[in-house]
Protein backbone atom coordinates (compact mmCIF):
# COMPACT_ATOMS: atom_id res chain seq x y z
CA UNK A 1 0.00 0.00 0.00
CA UNK A 2 1.21 3.50 -0.78
CA UNK A 3 0.34 5.27 2.45
CA UNK A 4 0.42 8.68 0.79
CA UNK A 5 -1.91 7.72 -2.07
CA UNK A 6 -4.51 6.18 0.25
CA UNK A 7 -4.29 9.08 2.66
CA UNK A 8 -4.70 11.57 -0.21
CA UNK A 9 -7.70 9.63 -1.52
CA UNK A 10 -9.56 9.95 1.79
CA UNK A 11 -8.29 13.44 2.64
CA UNK A 12 -9.79 14.63 -0.64
CA UNK A 13 -13.01 12.64 -0.20
CA UNK A 14 -13.61 13.52 3.46
CA UNK A 15 -15.69 16.65 2.91
CA UNK A 16 -17.98 14.97 0.37
CA UNK A 17 -18.05 11.37 1.60
CA UNK A 18 -21.56 11.75 3.04
CA UNK A 19 -22.88 12.59 -0.44
CA UNK A 20 -22.67 8.90 -1.34
CA UNK A 21 -25.61 8.24 1.03
CA UNK A 22 -29.23 9.07 0.42
CA UNK A 23 -29.50 9.75 4.16
CA UNK A 24 -26.22 9.58 6.04
CA UNK A 25 -27.73 9.68 9.53
CA UNK A 26 -30.14 6.87 8.66
CA UNK A 27 -27.17 4.83 7.36
CA UNK A 28 -25.30 5.44 10.62
CA UNK A 29 -28.22 4.11 12.63
CA UNK A 30 -28.76 1.10 10.37
CA UNK A 31 -25.10 0.10 10.36
CA UNK A 32 -24.83 0.50 14.13
CA UNK A 33 -27.87 -1.72 14.62
CA UNK A 34 -26.46 -4.52 12.45
CA UNK A 35 -22.86 -4.29 13.65
CA UNK A 36 -24.03 -3.94 17.24
CA UNK A 37 -26.03 -7.12 16.76
CA UNK A 38 -22.92 -9.02 15.66
CA UNK A 39 -21.12 -7.76 18.76
CA UNK A 40 -23.98 -8.82 21.05
CA UNK A 41 -23.96 -12.33 19.58
CA UNK A 42 -20.36 -12.82 20.72
CA UNK A 43 -19.88 -10.54 23.73
CA UNK A 44 -23.32 -9.81 25.14
CA UNK A 45 -25.23 -6.57 25.43
CA UNK A 46 -22.43 -4.31 26.64
CA UNK A 47 -21.80 -1.41 26.33
CA UNK A 48 -18.38 -2.32 24.96
CA UNK A 49 -15.13 -0.51 24.27
CA UNK A 50 -14.69 -0.32 20.49
CA UNK A 51 -11.81 0.75 18.28
CA UNK A 52 -12.89 1.63 14.76
CA UNK A 53 -9.45 1.53 13.13
CA UNK A 54 -10.70 2.77 9.74
CA UNK A 55 -13.32 5.20 11.00
CA UNK A 56 -13.38 7.52 7.98
CA UNK A 57 -15.81 10.35 8.68
CA UNK A 58 -17.56 8.24 11.34
CA UNK A 59 -20.32 6.33 9.54
CA UNK A 60 -19.97 3.25 11.75
CA UNK A 61 -18.24 4.80 14.78
CA UNK A 62 -20.76 7.57 15.40
CA UNK A 63 -23.71 5.19 15.16
CA UNK A 64 -22.10 2.80 17.67
CA UNK A 65 -21.28 5.69 20.02
CA UNK A 66 -24.87 6.96 19.84
CA UNK A 67 -25.99 3.40 20.68
CA UNK A 68 -24.04 3.64 23.94
CA UNK A 69 -20.71 1.97 23.18
CA UNK A 70 -17.41 3.59 24.17
CA UNK A 71 -15.86 4.19 20.77
CA UNK A 72 -12.47 5.49 19.70
CA UNK A 73 -11.78 6.14 16.04
CA UNK A 74 -8.57 6.13 14.05
CA UNK A 75 -7.95 6.59 10.36
CA UNK A 76 -5.01 7.05 8.02
CA UNK A 77 -6.62 10.31 6.88
CA UNK A 78 -6.33 13.09 9.49
CA UNK A 79 -8.97 15.09 7.63
CA UNK A 80 -11.45 12.20 7.90
CA UNK A 81 -10.65 11.57 11.58
CA UNK A 82 -11.14 15.24 12.44
CA UNK A 83 -14.48 15.32 10.65
CA UNK A 84 -15.62 12.14 12.46
CA UNK A 85 -14.97 13.74 15.84
CA UNK A 86 -16.73 16.95 14.81
CA UNK A 87 -19.77 15.14 13.39
CA UNK A 88 -20.11 13.09 16.57
CA UNK A 89 -20.01 16.24 18.69
CA UNK A 90 -22.65 17.86 16.47
CA UNK A 91 -24.94 14.93 17.30
CA UNK A 92 -24.39 15.17 21.04
CA UNK A 93 -21.94 12.29 21.25
CA UNK A 94 -18.21 11.93 21.86
CA UNK A 95 -15.80 10.23 19.50
CA UNK A 96 -12.08 10.67 20.22
CA UNK A 97 -10.43 10.18 16.84
CA UNK A 98 -6.80 10.17 15.77
CA UNK A 99 -4.80 9.87 12.56
CA UNK A 100 -3.17 6.44 12.61
CA UNK A 101 -2.06 3.72 10.22
CA UNK A 102 -3.86 0.43 10.92
CA UNK A 103 -0.51 -1.33 10.51
CA UNK A 104 0.88 0.64 13.48
CA UNK A 105 -1.99 1.22 15.89
CA UNK A 106 -0.89 3.61 18.69
CA UNK A 107 -2.96 2.01 21.45
CA UNK A 108 -2.05 -0.06 24.49
CA UNK A 109 -2.33 -3.83 24.32
CA UNK A 110 -5.62 -5.50 25.35
CA UNK A 111 -7.37 -2.10 25.45
CA UNK A 112 -10.57 -2.93 23.57
CA UNK A 113 -13.44 -5.38 23.58
CA UNK A 114 -13.99 -4.90 19.84
CA UNK A 115 -11.87 -3.84 16.88
CA UNK A 116 -13.85 -2.82 13.80
CA UNK A 117 -12.42 -2.44 10.30
CA UNK A 118 -15.39 -1.78 8.04
CA UNK A 119 -16.38 -0.48 4.63
CA UNK A 120 -13.78 -2.40 2.58
CA UNK A 121 -10.86 -0.61 4.22
CA UNK A 122 -8.58 -3.61 4.78
CA UNK A 123 -8.17 -4.34 1.01
CA UNK A 124 -6.20 -1.10 0.65
CA UNK A 125 -3.33 -3.23 2.00
CA UNK A 126 -1.74 -4.72 -1.09
CA UNK A 127 0.71 -7.29 0.29
CA UNK A 128 0.66 -10.22 2.67
CA UNK A 129 3.25 -8.44 4.82
CA UNK A 130 1.02 -5.40 5.31
CA UNK A 131 -2.05 -7.56 5.88
CA UNK A 132 -0.27 -9.54 8.61
CA UNK A 133 1.04 -6.37 10.27
CA UNK A 134 -2.45 -4.88 10.45
CA UNK A 135 -4.16 -8.01 11.75
CA UNK A 136 -1.46 -8.69 14.35
CA UNK A 137 -1.84 -5.10 15.54
CA UNK A 138 -5.60 -5.49 15.82
CA UNK A 139 -5.09 -8.67 17.82
CA UNK A 140 -2.59 -6.91 20.10
CA UNK A 141 -5.03 -4.18 21.14
CA UNK A 142 -7.91 -6.63 21.73
CA UNK A 143 -8.53 -8.22 25.12
CA UNK A 144 -8.57 -12.01 25.39
CA UNK A 145 -11.65 -13.33 23.58
CA UNK A 146 -12.22 -9.82 22.19
CA UNK A 147 -14.04 -9.53 18.88
CA UNK A 148 -12.66 -8.58 15.48
CA UNK A 149 -15.21 -7.35 12.92
CA UNK A 150 -14.19 -6.80 9.29
CA UNK A 151 -16.47 -5.94 6.38
CA UNK A 152 -15.34 -6.15 2.74
CA UNK A 153 -16.77 -6.28 -0.74
CA UNK A 154 -18.04 -9.63 -2.01
CA UNK A 155 -14.88 -10.31 -3.97
CA UNK A 156 -15.27 -14.05 -4.58
CA UNK A 157 -17.59 -13.54 -7.54
CA UNK A 158 -15.96 -10.25 -8.51
CA UNK A 159 -12.65 -11.98 -9.09
CA UNK A 160 -14.40 -14.22 -11.64
CA UNK A 161 -16.31 -11.52 -13.49
CA UNK A 162 -13.82 -8.63 -13.18
CA UNK A 163 -16.30 -5.77 -13.55
CA UNK A 164 -14.96 -2.54 -15.01
CA UNK A 165 -17.46 -0.18 -13.38
CA UNK A 166 -20.08 0.11 -10.65
CA UNK A 167 -23.67 1.26 -11.23
CA UNK A 168 -24.19 4.96 -10.53
CA UNK A 169 -25.55 5.90 -7.11
CA UNK A 170 -27.81 8.95 -6.94
CA UNK A 171 -28.36 10.90 -3.74
CA UNK A 172 -30.48 13.99 -3.16
CA UNK A 173 -28.95 17.11 -1.63
CA UNK A 174 -30.21 20.64 -1.05
CA UNK A 175 -28.46 21.66 -4.27
CA UNK A 176 -29.70 18.76 -6.39
CA UNK A 177 -28.71 15.22 -7.23
CA UNK A 178 -25.17 13.92 -6.67
CA UNK A 179 -24.06 10.99 -8.82
CA UNK A 180 -21.30 8.64 -7.65
CA UNK A 181 -19.74 5.76 -9.62
CA UNK A 182 -16.43 3.91 -9.94
CA UNK A 183 -14.23 2.63 -12.76
CA UNK A 184 -12.06 -0.44 -12.04
CA UNK A 185 -8.82 -1.18 -13.91
CA UNK A 186 -7.65 -4.72 -13.15
CA UNK A 187 -3.97 -5.61 -12.78
CA UNK A 188 -2.49 -8.53 -14.69
CA UNK A 189 -2.47 -10.65 -11.50
CA UNK A 190 -6.29 -10.67 -11.55
CA UNK A 191 -6.38 -9.85 -7.82
CA UNK A 192 -5.66 -6.14 -7.57
CA UNK A 193 -7.28 -3.21 -9.33
CA UNK A 194 -6.92 0.55 -9.60
CA UNK A 195 -10.09 2.41 -8.77
CA UNK A 196 -11.24 5.76 -10.10
CA UNK A 197 -13.94 7.23 -7.86
CA UNK A 198 -16.15 9.79 -9.62
CA UNK A 199 -18.60 12.22 -8.08
CA UNK A 200 -20.73 14.54 -10.20
CA UNK A 201 -21.88 17.46 -8.06
CA UNK A 202 -24.46 20.01 -9.30
CA UNK A 203 -23.23 23.58 -9.69
CA UNK A 204 -25.16 26.39 -11.42
CA UNK A 205 -26.67 24.45 -14.32
CA UNK A 206 -23.57 22.33 -14.81
CA UNK A 207 -21.58 19.67 -12.97
CA UNK A 208 -18.43 19.74 -10.90
CA UNK A 209 -16.55 16.48 -11.46
CA UNK A 210 -14.44 15.04 -8.65
CA UNK A 211 -12.07 12.14 -9.43
CA UNK A 212 -10.05 10.29 -6.78
CA UNK A 213 -7.83 7.27 -7.35
CA UNK A 214 -6.66 4.39 -5.20
CA UNK A 215 -5.78 0.66 -5.41
CA UNK A 216 -7.41 -2.38 -3.79
CA UNK A 217 -6.63 -6.06 -3.30
CA UNK A 218 -9.75 -8.09 -4.13
CA UNK A 219 -9.30 -10.66 -1.36
CA UNK A 220 -11.52 -13.73 -1.49
CA UNK A 221 -13.08 -15.12 1.67
CA UNK A 222 -10.62 -18.05 1.84
CA UNK A 223 -7.68 -15.66 1.49
CA UNK A 224 -8.86 -13.31 4.23
CA UNK A 225 -9.86 -16.21 6.47
CA UNK A 226 -6.33 -17.59 6.19
CA UNK A 227 -4.75 -14.24 7.11
CA UNK A 228 -7.07 -13.82 10.11
CA UNK A 229 -6.38 -17.35 11.38
CA UNK A 230 -2.63 -16.88 10.92
CA UNK A 231 -2.80 -13.71 13.05
CA UNK A 232 -4.13 -15.70 16.02
CA UNK A 233 -7.91 -15.49 15.78
CA UNK A 234 -10.41 -18.30 16.23
CA UNK A 235 -14.18 -18.74 15.81
CA UNK A 236 -13.88 -17.15 12.38
CA UNK A 237 -17.35 -16.72 10.92
CA UNK A 238 -18.61 -15.11 7.73
CA UNK A 239 -21.99 -13.35 7.79
CA UNK A 240 -23.57 -12.80 4.40
CA UNK A 241 -25.71 -9.72 3.66
CA UNK A 242 -28.71 -12.06 3.51
CA UNK A 243 -28.13 -13.38 7.02
CA UNK A 244 -26.87 -10.23 8.74
CA UNK A 245 -28.74 -7.47 6.92
CA UNK A 246 -25.45 -5.63 6.37
CA UNK A 247 -24.62 -4.33 2.91
CA UNK A 248 -21.27 -6.14 2.73
CA UNK A 249 -20.08 -9.60 3.82
CA UNK A 250 -18.84 -9.38 7.41
CA UNK A 251 -16.20 -11.52 9.13
CA UNK A 252 -16.16 -11.94 12.90
CA UNK A 253 -13.40 -13.65 14.86
CA UNK A 254 -12.17 -13.77 18.44
CA UNK A 255 -8.71 -13.19 19.84
CA UNK A 256 -7.14 -16.40 21.05
CA UNK A 257 -6.34 -15.96 24.77
CA UNK A 258 -2.68 -15.33 25.50
CA UNK A 259 -0.73 -18.18 27.05
CA UNK A 260 -0.26 -17.74 30.79
CSV table of C-alpha atoms in Angstrom, one decimal:
chain,number,residue,atom,x,y,z
A,1,UNK,CA,0.0,0.0,0.0
A,2,UNK,CA,1.2,3.5,-0.8
A,3,UNK,CA,0.3,5.3,2.4
A,4,UNK,CA,0.4,8.7,0.8
A,5,UNK,CA,-1.9,7.7,-2.1
A,6,UNK,CA,-4.5,6.2,0.2
A,7,UNK,CA,-4.3,9.1,2.7
A,8,UNK,CA,-4.7,11.6,-0.2
A,9,UNK,CA,-7.7,9.6,-1.5
A,10,UNK,CA,-9.6,10.0,1.8
A,11,UNK,CA,-8.3,13.4,2.6
A,12,UNK,CA,-9.8,14.6,-0.6
A,13,UNK,CA,-13.0,12.6,-0.2
A,14,UNK,CA,-13.6,13.5,3.5
A,15,UNK,CA,-15.7,16.7,2.9
A,16,UNK,CA,-18.0,15.0,0.4
A,17,UNK,CA,-18.1,11.4,1.6
A,18,UNK,CA,-21.6,11.8,3.0
A,19,UNK,CA,-22.9,12.6,-0.4
A,20,UNK,CA,-22.7,8.9,-1.3
A,21,UNK,CA,-25.6,8.2,1.0
A,22,UNK,CA,-29.2,9.1,0.4
A,23,UNK,CA,-29.5,9.7,4.2
A,24,UNK,CA,-26.2,9.6,6.0
A,25,UNK,CA,-27.7,9.7,9.5
A,26,UNK,CA,-30.1,6.9,8.7
A,27,UNK,CA,-27.2,4.8,7.4
A,28,UNK,CA,-25.3,5.4,10.6
A,29,UNK,CA,-28.2,4.1,12.6
A,30,UNK,CA,-28.8,1.1,10.4
A,31,UNK,CA,-25.1,0.1,10.4
A,32,UNK,CA,-24.8,0.5,14.1
A,33,UNK,CA,-27.9,-1.7,14.6
A,34,UNK,CA,-26.5,-4.5,12.4
A,35,UNK,CA,-22.9,-4.3,13.6
A,36,UNK,CA,-24.0,-3.9,17.2
A,37,UNK,CA,-26.0,-7.1,16.8
A,38,UNK,CA,-22.9,-9.0,15.7
A,39,UNK,CA,-21.1,-7.8,18.8
A,40,UNK,CA,-24.0,-8.8,21.0
A,41,UNK,CA,-24.0,-12.3,19.6
A,42,UNK,CA,-20.4,-12.8,20.7
A,43,UNK,CA,-19.9,-10.5,23.7
A,44,UNK,CA,-23.3,-9.8,25.1
A,45,UNK,CA,-25.2,-6.6,25.4
A,46,UNK,CA,-22.4,-4.3,26.6
A,47,UNK,CA,-21.8,-1.4,26.3
A,48,UNK,CA,-18.4,-2.3,25.0
A,49,UNK,CA,-15.1,-0.5,24.3
A,50,UNK,CA,-14.7,-0.3,20.5
A,51,UNK,CA,-11.8,0.7,18.3
A,52,UNK,CA,-12.9,1.6,14.8
A,53,UNK,CA,-9.5,1.5,13.1
A,54,UNK,CA,-10.7,2.8,9.7
A,55,UNK,CA,-13.3,5.2,11.0
A,56,UNK,CA,-13.4,7.5,8.0
A,57,UNK,CA,-15.8,10.3,8.7
A,58,UNK,CA,-17.6,8.2,11.3
A,59,UNK,CA,-20.3,6.3,9.5
A,60,UNK,CA,-20.0,3.3,11.8
A,61,UNK,CA,-18.2,4.8,14.8
A,62,UNK,CA,-20.8,7.6,15.4
A,63,UNK,CA,-23.7,5.2,15.2
A,64,UNK,CA,-22.1,2.8,17.7
A,65,UNK,CA,-21.3,5.7,20.0
A,66,UNK,CA,-24.9,7.0,19.8
A,67,UNK,CA,-26.0,3.4,20.7
A,68,UNK,CA,-24.0,3.6,23.9
A,69,UNK,CA,-20.7,2.0,23.2
A,70,UNK,CA,-17.4,3.6,24.2
A,71,UNK,CA,-15.9,4.2,20.8
A,72,UNK,CA,-12.5,5.5,19.7
A,73,UNK,CA,-11.8,6.1,16.0
A,74,UNK,CA,-8.6,6.1,14.0
A,75,UNK,CA,-7.9,6.6,10.4
A,76,UNK,CA,-5.0,7.0,8.0
A,77,UNK,CA,-6.6,10.3,6.9
A,78,UNK,CA,-6.3,13.1,9.5
A,79,UNK,CA,-9.0,15.1,7.6
A,80,UNK,CA,-11.4,12.2,7.9
A,81,UNK,CA,-10.7,11.6,11.6
A,82,UNK,CA,-11.1,15.2,12.4
A,83,UNK,CA,-14.5,15.3,10.6
A,84,UNK,CA,-15.6,12.1,12.5
A,85,UNK,CA,-15.0,13.7,15.8
A,86,UNK,CA,-16.7,16.9,14.8
A,87,UNK,CA,-19.8,15.1,13.4
A,88,UNK,CA,-20.1,13.1,16.6
A,89,UNK,CA,-20.0,16.2,18.7
A,90,UNK,CA,-22.6,17.9,16.5
A,91,UNK,CA,-24.9,14.9,17.3
A,92,UNK,CA,-24.4,15.2,21.0
A,93,UNK,CA,-21.9,12.3,21.3
A,94,UNK,CA,-18.2,11.9,21.9
A,95,UNK,CA,-15.8,10.2,19.5
A,96,UNK,CA,-12.1,10.7,20.2
A,97,UNK,CA,-10.4,10.2,16.8
A,98,UNK,CA,-6.8,10.2,15.8
A,99,UNK,CA,-4.8,9.9,12.6
A,100,UNK,CA,-3.2,6.4,12.6
A,101,UNK,CA,-2.1,3.7,10.2
A,102,UNK,CA,-3.9,0.4,10.9
A,103,UNK,CA,-0.5,-1.3,10.5
A,104,UNK,CA,0.9,0.6,13.5
A,105,UNK,CA,-2.0,1.2,15.9
A,106,UNK,CA,-0.9,3.6,18.7
A,107,UNK,CA,-3.0,2.0,21.5
A,108,UNK,CA,-2.1,-0.1,24.5
A,109,UNK,CA,-2.3,-3.8,24.3
A,110,UNK,CA,-5.6,-5.5,25.4
A,111,UNK,CA,-7.4,-2.1,25.5
A,112,UNK,CA,-10.6,-2.9,23.6
A,113,UNK,CA,-13.4,-5.4,23.6
A,114,UNK,CA,-14.0,-4.9,19.8
A,115,UNK,CA,-11.9,-3.8,16.9
A,116,UNK,CA,-13.8,-2.8,13.8
A,117,UNK,CA,-12.4,-2.4,10.3
A,118,UNK,CA,-15.4,-1.8,8.0
A,119,UNK,CA,-16.4,-0.5,4.6
A,120,UNK,CA,-13.8,-2.4,2.6
A,121,UNK,CA,-10.9,-0.6,4.2
A,122,UNK,CA,-8.6,-3.6,4.8
A,123,UNK,CA,-8.2,-4.3,1.0
A,124,UNK,CA,-6.2,-1.1,0.7
A,125,UNK,CA,-3.3,-3.2,2.0
A,126,UNK,CA,-1.7,-4.7,-1.1
A,127,UNK,CA,0.7,-7.3,0.3
A,128,UNK,CA,0.7,-10.2,2.7
A,129,UNK,CA,3.3,-8.4,4.8
A,130,UNK,CA,1.0,-5.4,5.3
A,131,UNK,CA,-2.1,-7.6,5.9
A,132,UNK,CA,-0.3,-9.5,8.6
A,133,UNK,CA,1.0,-6.4,10.3
A,134,UNK,CA,-2.4,-4.9,10.5
A,135,UNK,CA,-4.2,-8.0,11.7
A,136,UNK,CA,-1.5,-8.7,14.3
A,137,UNK,CA,-1.8,-5.1,15.5
A,138,UNK,CA,-5.6,-5.5,15.8
A,139,UNK,CA,-5.1,-8.7,17.8
A,140,UNK,CA,-2.6,-6.9,20.1
A,141,UNK,CA,-5.0,-4.2,21.1
A,142,UNK,CA,-7.9,-6.6,21.7
A,143,UNK,CA,-8.5,-8.2,25.1
A,144,UNK,CA,-8.6,-12.0,25.4
A,145,UNK,CA,-11.6,-13.3,23.6
A,146,UNK,CA,-12.2,-9.8,22.2
A,147,UNK,CA,-14.0,-9.5,18.9
A,148,UNK,CA,-12.7,-8.6,15.5
A,149,UNK,CA,-15.2,-7.4,12.9
A,150,UNK,CA,-14.2,-6.8,9.3
A,151,UNK,CA,-16.5,-5.9,6.4
A,152,UNK,CA,-15.3,-6.2,2.7
A,153,UNK,CA,-16.8,-6.3,-0.7
A,154,UNK,CA,-18.0,-9.6,-2.0
A,155,UNK,CA,-14.9,-10.3,-4.0
A,156,UNK,CA,-15.3,-14.0,-4.6
A,157,UNK,CA,-17.6,-13.5,-7.5
A,158,UNK,CA,-16.0,-10.2,-8.5
A,159,UNK,CA,-12.7,-12.0,-9.1
A,160,UNK,CA,-14.4,-14.2,-11.6
A,161,UNK,CA,-16.3,-11.5,-13.5
A,162,UNK,CA,-13.8,-8.6,-13.2
A,163,UNK,CA,-16.3,-5.8,-13.6
A,164,UNK,CA,-15.0,-2.5,-15.0
A,165,UNK,CA,-17.5,-0.2,-13.4
A,166,UNK,CA,-20.1,0.1,-10.7
A,167,UNK,CA,-23.7,1.3,-11.2
A,168,UNK,CA,-24.2,5.0,-10.5
A,169,UNK,CA,-25.6,5.9,-7.1
A,170,UNK,CA,-27.8,8.9,-6.9
A,171,UNK,CA,-28.4,10.9,-3.7
A,172,UNK,CA,-30.5,14.0,-3.2
A,173,UNK,CA,-28.9,17.1,-1.6
A,174,UNK,CA,-30.2,20.6,-1.0
A,175,UNK,CA,-28.5,21.7,-4.3
A,176,UNK,CA,-29.7,18.8,-6.4
A,177,UNK,CA,-28.7,15.2,-7.2
A,178,UNK,CA,-25.2,13.9,-6.7
A,179,UNK,CA,-24.1,11.0,-8.8
A,180,UNK,CA,-21.3,8.6,-7.7
A,181,UNK,CA,-19.7,5.8,-9.6
A,182,UNK,CA,-16.4,3.9,-9.9
A,183,UNK,CA,-14.2,2.6,-12.8
A,184,UNK,CA,-12.1,-0.4,-12.0
A,185,UNK,CA,-8.8,-1.2,-13.9
A,186,UNK,CA,-7.6,-4.7,-13.1
A,187,UNK,CA,-4.0,-5.6,-12.8
A,188,UNK,CA,-2.5,-8.5,-14.7
A,189,UNK,CA,-2.5,-10.7,-11.5
A,190,UNK,CA,-6.3,-10.7,-11.6
A,191,UNK,CA,-6.4,-9.8,-7.8
A,192,UNK,CA,-5.7,-6.1,-7.6
A,193,UNK,CA,-7.3,-3.2,-9.3
A,194,UNK,CA,-6.9,0.5,-9.6
A,195,UNK,CA,-10.1,2.4,-8.8
A,196,UNK,CA,-11.2,5.8,-10.1
A,197,UNK,CA,-13.9,7.2,-7.9
A,198,UNK,CA,-16.1,9.8,-9.6
A,199,UNK,CA,-18.6,12.2,-8.1
A,200,UNK,CA,-20.7,14.5,-10.2
A,201,UNK,CA,-21.9,17.5,-8.1
A,202,UNK,CA,-24.5,20.0,-9.3
A,203,UNK,CA,-23.2,23.6,-9.7
A,204,UNK,CA,-25.2,26.4,-11.4
A,205,UNK,CA,-26.7,24.5,-14.3
A,206,UNK,CA,-23.6,22.3,-14.8
A,207,UNK,CA,-21.6,19.7,-13.0
A,208,UNK,CA,-18.4,19.7,-10.9
A,209,UNK,CA,-16.5,16.5,-11.5
A,210,UNK,CA,-14.4,15.0,-8.7
A,211,UNK,CA,-12.1,12.1,-9.4
A,212,UNK,CA,-10.0,10.3,-6.8
A,213,UNK,CA,-7.8,7.3,-7.4
A,214,UNK,CA,-6.7,4.4,-5.2
A,215,UNK,CA,-5.8,0.7,-5.4
A,216,UNK,CA,-7.4,-2.4,-3.8
A,217,UNK,CA,-6.6,-6.1,-3.3
A,218,UNK,CA,-9.7,-8.1,-4.1
A,219,UNK,CA,-9.3,-10.7,-1.4
A,220,UNK,CA,-11.5,-13.7,-1.5
A,221,UNK,CA,-13.1,-15.1,1.7
A,222,UNK,CA,-10.6,-18.0,1.8
A,223,UNK,CA,-7.7,-15.7,1.5
A,224,UNK,CA,-8.9,-13.3,4.2
A,225,UNK,CA,-9.9,-16.2,6.5
A,226,UNK,CA,-6.3,-17.6,6.2
A,227,UNK,CA,-4.7,-14.2,7.1
A,228,UNK,CA,-7.1,-13.8,10.1
A,229,UNK,CA,-6.4,-17.4,11.4
A,230,UNK,CA,-2.6,-16.9,10.9
A,231,UNK,CA,-2.8,-13.7,13.0
A,232,UNK,CA,-4.1,-15.7,16.0
A,233,UNK,CA,-7.9,-15.5,15.8
A,234,UNK,CA,-10.4,-18.3,16.2
A,235,UNK,CA,-14.2,-18.7,15.8
A,236,UNK,CA,-13.9,-17.2,12.4
A,237,UNK,CA,-17.4,-16.7,10.9
A,238,UNK,CA,-18.6,-15.1,7.7
A,239,UNK,CA,-22.0,-13.3,7.8
A,240,UNK,CA,-23.6,-12.8,4.4
A,241,UNK,CA,-25.7,-9.7,3.7
A,242,UNK,CA,-28.7,-12.1,3.5
A,243,UNK,CA,-28.1,-13.4,7.0
A,244,UNK,CA,-26.9,-10.2,8.7
A,245,UNK,CA,-28.7,-7.5,6.9
A,246,UNK,CA,-25.4,-5.6,6.4
A,247,UNK,CA,-24.6,-4.3,2.9
A,248,UNK,CA,-21.3,-6.1,2.7
A,249,UNK,CA,-20.1,-9.6,3.8
A,250,UNK,CA,-18.8,-9.4,7.4
A,251,UNK,CA,-16.2,-11.5,9.1
A,252,UNK,CA,-16.2,-11.9,12.9
A,253,UNK,CA,-13.4,-13.6,14.9
A,254,UNK,CA,-12.2,-13.8,18.4
A,255,UNK,CA,-8.7,-13.2,19.8
A,256,UNK,CA,-7.1,-16.4,21.0
A,257,UNK,CA,-6.3,-16.0,24.8
A,258,UNK,CA,-2.7,-15.3,25.5
A,259,UNK,CA,-0.7,-18.2,27.0
A,260,UNK,CA,-0.3,-17.7,30.8
